[in-house]
Every structure is written in C-alpha cells, then in structure tokens.
PDB file of C-alpha atoms in Angstrom:
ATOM      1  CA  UNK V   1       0.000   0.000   0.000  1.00  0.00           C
ATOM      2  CA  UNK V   2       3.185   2.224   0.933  1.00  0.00           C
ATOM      3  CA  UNK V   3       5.269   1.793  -2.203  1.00  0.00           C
ATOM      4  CA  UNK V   4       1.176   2.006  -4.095  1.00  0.00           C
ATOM      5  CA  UNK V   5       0.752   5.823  -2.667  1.00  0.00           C
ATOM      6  CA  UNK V   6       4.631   6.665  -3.156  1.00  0.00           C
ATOM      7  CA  UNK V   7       3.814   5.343  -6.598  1.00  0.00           C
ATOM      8  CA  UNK V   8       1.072   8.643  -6.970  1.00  0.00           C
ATOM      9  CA  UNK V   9       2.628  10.933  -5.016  1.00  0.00           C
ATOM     10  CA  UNK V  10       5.484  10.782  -7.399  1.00  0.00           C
ATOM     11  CA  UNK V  11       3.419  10.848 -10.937  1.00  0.00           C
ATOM     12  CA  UNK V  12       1.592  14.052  -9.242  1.00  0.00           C
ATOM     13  CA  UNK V  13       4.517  15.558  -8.650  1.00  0.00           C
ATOM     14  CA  UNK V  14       5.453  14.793 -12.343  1.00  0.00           C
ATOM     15  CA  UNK V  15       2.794  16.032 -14.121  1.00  0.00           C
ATOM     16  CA  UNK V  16       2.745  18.867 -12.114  1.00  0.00           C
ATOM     17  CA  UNK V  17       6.208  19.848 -13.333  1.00  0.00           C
ATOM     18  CA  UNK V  18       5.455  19.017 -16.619  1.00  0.00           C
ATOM     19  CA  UNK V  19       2.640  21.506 -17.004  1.00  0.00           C
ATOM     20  CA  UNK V  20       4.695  24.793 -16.287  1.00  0.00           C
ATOM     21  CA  UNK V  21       4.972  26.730 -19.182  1.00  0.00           C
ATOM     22  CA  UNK V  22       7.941  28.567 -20.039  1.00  0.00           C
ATOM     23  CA  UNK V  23       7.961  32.152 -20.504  1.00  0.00           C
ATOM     24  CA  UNK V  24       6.766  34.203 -23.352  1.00  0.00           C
ATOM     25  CA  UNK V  25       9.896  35.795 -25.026  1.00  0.00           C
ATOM     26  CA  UNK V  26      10.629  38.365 -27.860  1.00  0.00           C
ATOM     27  CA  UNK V  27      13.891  36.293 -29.161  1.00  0.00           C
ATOM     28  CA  UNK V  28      15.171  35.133 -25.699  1.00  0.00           C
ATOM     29  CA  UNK V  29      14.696  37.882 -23.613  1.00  0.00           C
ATOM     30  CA  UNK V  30      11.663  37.710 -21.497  1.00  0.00           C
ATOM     31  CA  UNK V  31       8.401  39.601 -21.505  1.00  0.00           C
ATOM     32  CA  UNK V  32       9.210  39.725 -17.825  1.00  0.00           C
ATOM     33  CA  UNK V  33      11.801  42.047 -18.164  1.00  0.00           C
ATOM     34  CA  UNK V  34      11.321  46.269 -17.602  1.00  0.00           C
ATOM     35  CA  UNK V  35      11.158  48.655 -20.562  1.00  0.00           C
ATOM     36  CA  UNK V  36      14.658  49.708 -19.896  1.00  0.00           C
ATOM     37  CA  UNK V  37      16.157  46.229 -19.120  1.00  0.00           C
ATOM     38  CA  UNK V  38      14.748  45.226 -22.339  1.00  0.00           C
ATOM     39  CA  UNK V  39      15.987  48.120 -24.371  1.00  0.00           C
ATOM     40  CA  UNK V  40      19.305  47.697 -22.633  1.00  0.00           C
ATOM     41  CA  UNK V  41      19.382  44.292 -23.691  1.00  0.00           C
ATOM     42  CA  UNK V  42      18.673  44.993 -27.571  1.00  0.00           C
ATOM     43  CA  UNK V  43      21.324  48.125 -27.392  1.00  0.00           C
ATOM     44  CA  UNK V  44      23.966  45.443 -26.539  1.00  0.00           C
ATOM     45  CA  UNK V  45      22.887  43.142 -29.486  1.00  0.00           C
ATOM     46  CA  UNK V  46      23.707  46.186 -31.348  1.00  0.00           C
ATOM     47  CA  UNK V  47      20.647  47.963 -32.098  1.00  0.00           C
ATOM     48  CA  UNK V  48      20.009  51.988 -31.313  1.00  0.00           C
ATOM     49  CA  UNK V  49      17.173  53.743 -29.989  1.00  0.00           C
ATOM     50  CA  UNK V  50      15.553  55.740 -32.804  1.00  0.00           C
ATOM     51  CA  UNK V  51      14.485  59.112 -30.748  1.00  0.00           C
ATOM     52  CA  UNK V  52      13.244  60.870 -33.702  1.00  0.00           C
ATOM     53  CA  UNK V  53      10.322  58.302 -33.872  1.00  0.00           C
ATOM     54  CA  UNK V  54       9.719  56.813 -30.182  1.00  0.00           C
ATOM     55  CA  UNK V  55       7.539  58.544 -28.062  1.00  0.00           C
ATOM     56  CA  UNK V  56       8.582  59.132 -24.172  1.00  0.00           C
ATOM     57  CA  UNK V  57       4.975  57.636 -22.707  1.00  0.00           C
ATOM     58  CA  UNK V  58       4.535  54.188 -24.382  1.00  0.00           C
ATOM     59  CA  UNK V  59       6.872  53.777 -27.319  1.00  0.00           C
ATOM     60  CA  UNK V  60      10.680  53.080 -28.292  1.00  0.00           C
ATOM     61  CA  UNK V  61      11.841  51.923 -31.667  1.00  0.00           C
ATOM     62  CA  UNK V  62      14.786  50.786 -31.832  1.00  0.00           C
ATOM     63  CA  UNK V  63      16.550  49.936 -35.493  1.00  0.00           C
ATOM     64  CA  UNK V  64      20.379  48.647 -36.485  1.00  0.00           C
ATOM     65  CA  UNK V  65      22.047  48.596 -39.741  1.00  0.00           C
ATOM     66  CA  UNK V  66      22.271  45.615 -41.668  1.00  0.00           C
ATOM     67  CA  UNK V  67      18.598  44.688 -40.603  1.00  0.00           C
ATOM     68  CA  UNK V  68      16.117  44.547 -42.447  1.00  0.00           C
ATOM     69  CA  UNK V  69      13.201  45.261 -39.646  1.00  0.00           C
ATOM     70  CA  UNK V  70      12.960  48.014 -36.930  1.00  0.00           C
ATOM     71  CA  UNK V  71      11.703  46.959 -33.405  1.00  0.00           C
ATOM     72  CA  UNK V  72       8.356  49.109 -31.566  1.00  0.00           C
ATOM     73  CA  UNK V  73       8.523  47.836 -27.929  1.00  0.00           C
ATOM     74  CA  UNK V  74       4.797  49.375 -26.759  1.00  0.00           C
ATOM     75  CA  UNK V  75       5.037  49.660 -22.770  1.00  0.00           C
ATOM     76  CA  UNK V  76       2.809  51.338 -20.095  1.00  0.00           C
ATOM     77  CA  UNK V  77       4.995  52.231 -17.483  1.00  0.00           C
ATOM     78  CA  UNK V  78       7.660  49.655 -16.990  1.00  0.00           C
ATOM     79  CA  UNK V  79       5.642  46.568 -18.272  1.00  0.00           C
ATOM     80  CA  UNK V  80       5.960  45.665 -21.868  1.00  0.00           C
ATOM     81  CA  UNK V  81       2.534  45.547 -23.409  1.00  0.00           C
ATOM     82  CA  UNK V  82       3.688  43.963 -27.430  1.00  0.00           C
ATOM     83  CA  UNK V  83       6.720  43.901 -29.269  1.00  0.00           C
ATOM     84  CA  UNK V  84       6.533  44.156 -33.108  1.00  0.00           C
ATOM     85  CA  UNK V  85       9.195  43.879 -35.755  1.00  0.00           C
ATOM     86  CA  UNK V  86       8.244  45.906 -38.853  1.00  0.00           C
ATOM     87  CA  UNK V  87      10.601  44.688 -42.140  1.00  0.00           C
ATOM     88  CA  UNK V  88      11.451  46.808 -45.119  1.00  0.00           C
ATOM     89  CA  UNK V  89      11.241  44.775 -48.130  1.00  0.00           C
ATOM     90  CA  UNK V  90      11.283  46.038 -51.932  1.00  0.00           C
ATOM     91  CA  UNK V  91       8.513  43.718 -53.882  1.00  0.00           C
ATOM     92  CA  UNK V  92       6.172  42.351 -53.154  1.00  0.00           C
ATOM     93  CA  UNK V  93       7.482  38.899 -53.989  1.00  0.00           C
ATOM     94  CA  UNK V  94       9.947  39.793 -51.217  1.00  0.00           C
ATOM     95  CA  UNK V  95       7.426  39.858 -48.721  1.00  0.00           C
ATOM     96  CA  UNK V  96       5.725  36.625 -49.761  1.00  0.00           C
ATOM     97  CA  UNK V  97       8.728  35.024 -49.509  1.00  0.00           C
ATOM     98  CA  UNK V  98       9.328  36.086 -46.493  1.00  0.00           C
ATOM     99  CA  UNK V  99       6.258  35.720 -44.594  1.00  0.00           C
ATOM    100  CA  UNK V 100       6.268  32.003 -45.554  1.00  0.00           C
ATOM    101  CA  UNK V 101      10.064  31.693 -44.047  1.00  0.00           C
ATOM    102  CA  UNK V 102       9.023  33.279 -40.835  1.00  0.00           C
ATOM    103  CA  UNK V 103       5.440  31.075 -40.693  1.00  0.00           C
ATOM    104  CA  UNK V 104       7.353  28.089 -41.561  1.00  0.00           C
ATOM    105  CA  UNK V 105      10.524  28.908 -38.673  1.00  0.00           C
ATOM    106  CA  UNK V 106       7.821  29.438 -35.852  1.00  0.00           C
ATOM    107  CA  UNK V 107       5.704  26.517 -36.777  1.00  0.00           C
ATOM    108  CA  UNK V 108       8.989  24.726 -36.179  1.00  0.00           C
ATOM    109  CA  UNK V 109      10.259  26.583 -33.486  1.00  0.00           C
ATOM    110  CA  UNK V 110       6.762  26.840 -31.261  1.00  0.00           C
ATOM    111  CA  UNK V 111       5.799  22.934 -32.727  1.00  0.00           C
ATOM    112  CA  UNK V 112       2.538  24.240 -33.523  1.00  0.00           C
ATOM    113  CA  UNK V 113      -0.172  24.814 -36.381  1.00  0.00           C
ATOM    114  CA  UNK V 114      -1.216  28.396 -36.923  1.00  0.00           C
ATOM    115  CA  UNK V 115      -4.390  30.001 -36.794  1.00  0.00           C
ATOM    116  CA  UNK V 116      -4.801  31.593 -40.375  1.00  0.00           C
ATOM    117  CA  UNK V 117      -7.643  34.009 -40.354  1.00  0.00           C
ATOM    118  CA  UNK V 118      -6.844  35.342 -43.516  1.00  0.00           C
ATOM    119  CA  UNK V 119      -4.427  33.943 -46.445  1.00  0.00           C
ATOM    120  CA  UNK V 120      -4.945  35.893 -49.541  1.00  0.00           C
ATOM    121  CA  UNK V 121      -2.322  36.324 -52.187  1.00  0.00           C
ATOM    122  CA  UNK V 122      -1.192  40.041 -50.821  1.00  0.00           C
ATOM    123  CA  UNK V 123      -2.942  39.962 -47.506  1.00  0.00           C
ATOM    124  CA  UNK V 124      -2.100  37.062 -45.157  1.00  0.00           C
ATOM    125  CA  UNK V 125      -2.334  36.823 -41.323  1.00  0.00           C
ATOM    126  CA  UNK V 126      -1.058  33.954 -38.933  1.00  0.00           C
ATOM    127  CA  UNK V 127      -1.472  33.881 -35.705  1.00  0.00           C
ATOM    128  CA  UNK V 128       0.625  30.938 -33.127  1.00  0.00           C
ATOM    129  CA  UNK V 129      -0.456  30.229 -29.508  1.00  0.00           C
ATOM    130  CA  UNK V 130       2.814  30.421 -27.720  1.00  0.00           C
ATOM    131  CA  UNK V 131       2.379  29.022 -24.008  1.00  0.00           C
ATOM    132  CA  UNK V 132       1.662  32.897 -22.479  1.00  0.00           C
ATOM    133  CA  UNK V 133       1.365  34.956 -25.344  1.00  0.00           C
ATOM    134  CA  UNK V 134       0.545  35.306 -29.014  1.00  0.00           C
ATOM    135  CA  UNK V 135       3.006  35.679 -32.356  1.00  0.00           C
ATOM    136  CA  UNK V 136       1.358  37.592 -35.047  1.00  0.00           C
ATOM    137  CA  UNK V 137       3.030  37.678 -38.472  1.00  0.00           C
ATOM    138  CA  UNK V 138       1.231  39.703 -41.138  1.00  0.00           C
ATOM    139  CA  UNK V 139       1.434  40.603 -44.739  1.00  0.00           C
ATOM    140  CA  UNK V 140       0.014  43.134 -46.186  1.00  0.00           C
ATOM    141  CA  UNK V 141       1.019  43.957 -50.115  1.00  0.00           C
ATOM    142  CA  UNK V 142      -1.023  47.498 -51.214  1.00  0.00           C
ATOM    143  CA  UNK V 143       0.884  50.137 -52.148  1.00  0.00           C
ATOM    144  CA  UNK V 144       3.777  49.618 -50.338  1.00  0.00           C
ATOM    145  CA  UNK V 145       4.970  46.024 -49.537  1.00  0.00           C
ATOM    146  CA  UNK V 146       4.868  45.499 -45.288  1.00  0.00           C
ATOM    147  CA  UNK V 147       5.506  42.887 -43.312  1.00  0.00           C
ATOM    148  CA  UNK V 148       5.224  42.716 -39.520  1.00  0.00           C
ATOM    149  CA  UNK V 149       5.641  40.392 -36.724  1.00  0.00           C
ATOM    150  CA  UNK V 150       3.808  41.360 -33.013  1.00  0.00           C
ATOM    151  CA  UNK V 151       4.622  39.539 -30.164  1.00  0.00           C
ATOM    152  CA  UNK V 152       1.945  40.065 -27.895  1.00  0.00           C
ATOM    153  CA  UNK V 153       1.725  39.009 -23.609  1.00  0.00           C
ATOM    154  CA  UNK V 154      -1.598  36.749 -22.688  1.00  0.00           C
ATOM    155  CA  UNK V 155      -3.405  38.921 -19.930  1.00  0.00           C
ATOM    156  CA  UNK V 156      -2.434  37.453 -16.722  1.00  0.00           C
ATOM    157  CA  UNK V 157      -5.086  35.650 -14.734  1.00  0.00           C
TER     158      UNK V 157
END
C-alpha cells in the first residue's frame, strides 16, 4: 500500500512539473523584463534607440544597420505591453517570400499549427499560440509592400 501511494505521489509531482509553461519571449529575452532592461538588452545586441520616432509615454523603436526590420517595444509604465518587428522589403514577392520563411521557422520553433484568419495572395495573417502569449506575423502587399511580426503578452489571470 506504501510503495502504491509513493507510486502517486510521485506521478503528481510529475505532471505537475510538466505543465509549467515557459515564458513568453521576444527572441530570448523575457516579456518579464522592464522597458529599460529590455531596451538595454537589444542596445547590446547592437541595435540603437531611434528618438526621432519613439515617443517618451509608451513607445521606443529601436533599429540597427544591416537589418532589415525596426523593433516598436509598446510599454505602459515599466511593463511591456507587445513587441513588433516591422521589415522593409522592396517587392512584393519579397514579402511573400518572407512571410512564408518566418510562418514556416515558428511553426517549427513553437511545434505548432497556426491560426490563419486570412491567407490571400497580398494579404495574409497567422497567428501561433505560444504558451503565455501570441506571435502575429502579417502581410500586407497594397501600395507599399509590409511585413510585420507582433509579439503580444496573454493577460495574466
């Protein structure tokens, strides 16, 4: 009966560990983290704050040559509210191309089937469920060929 209830206790404690979830992250650095540890973090991968088009209250864009996308890190106070990556692509074709490589590298990386509300030739959205938060990558090919990716927190309960 001893080694029977030993026997549960341990495959609670199990599962248990295997249900924690690990932390939403904008390209290993954690939605945990404060505006400014953030931004410090991204200024030593290289990248520079743009002043000319953050805004003090809730915005900092941050951009480094050789890149082809600019970060927006949206805050309220010190919490980080989304992070989006905006790229700058020439053609159209470009951003097709694209926006398949960077479905096709998170449905890898997160192991996971998007939800594709919209998949038109020059307008495409998918959307990933990522443990405590949500990866948006969107095309949109008008008049001027965009492509962004928002990483955005799951409210906490």
């Amino acid at each position: 009966m001893k080694k029977l209830v030993l026997l549960l206790l341990t495959m609670m404690v199990i599962a248990s560990c295997s249900d924690e979830q690990k932390p939403f992250n904008y390209r290993g650095l954690s939605f945990q983290l404060t505006t400014s540890q953030l931004v410090d973090s991204m200024q030593a991968r290289g990248f520079a704050v743009d002043s000319a088009a953050s805004d003090s209250g809730c915005l900092v864009v941050l951009a480094k040559s050789g890149e082809r996308y600019r970060v927006l890190v949206a805050y309220n106070g010190d919490k980080l509210q989304a992070i989006q990556e905006n790229y700058s692509m020439s053609t159209n074709d470009s951003t097709r191309r694209m926006w398949q490589e960077l479905r096709d590298g998170l449905e890898k990386e997160l192991n996971a089937w998007p939800d594709c509300p919209m998949l038109k030739d020059d307008h495409k959205i998918a959307n990933f469920d990522a443990s405590n938060g949500i990866i948006s990558v969107t095309l949109e090919n008008t008049y001027r060929p965009t492509l962004n990716v928002r990483y955005t927190p799951k409210a906490e309960k």
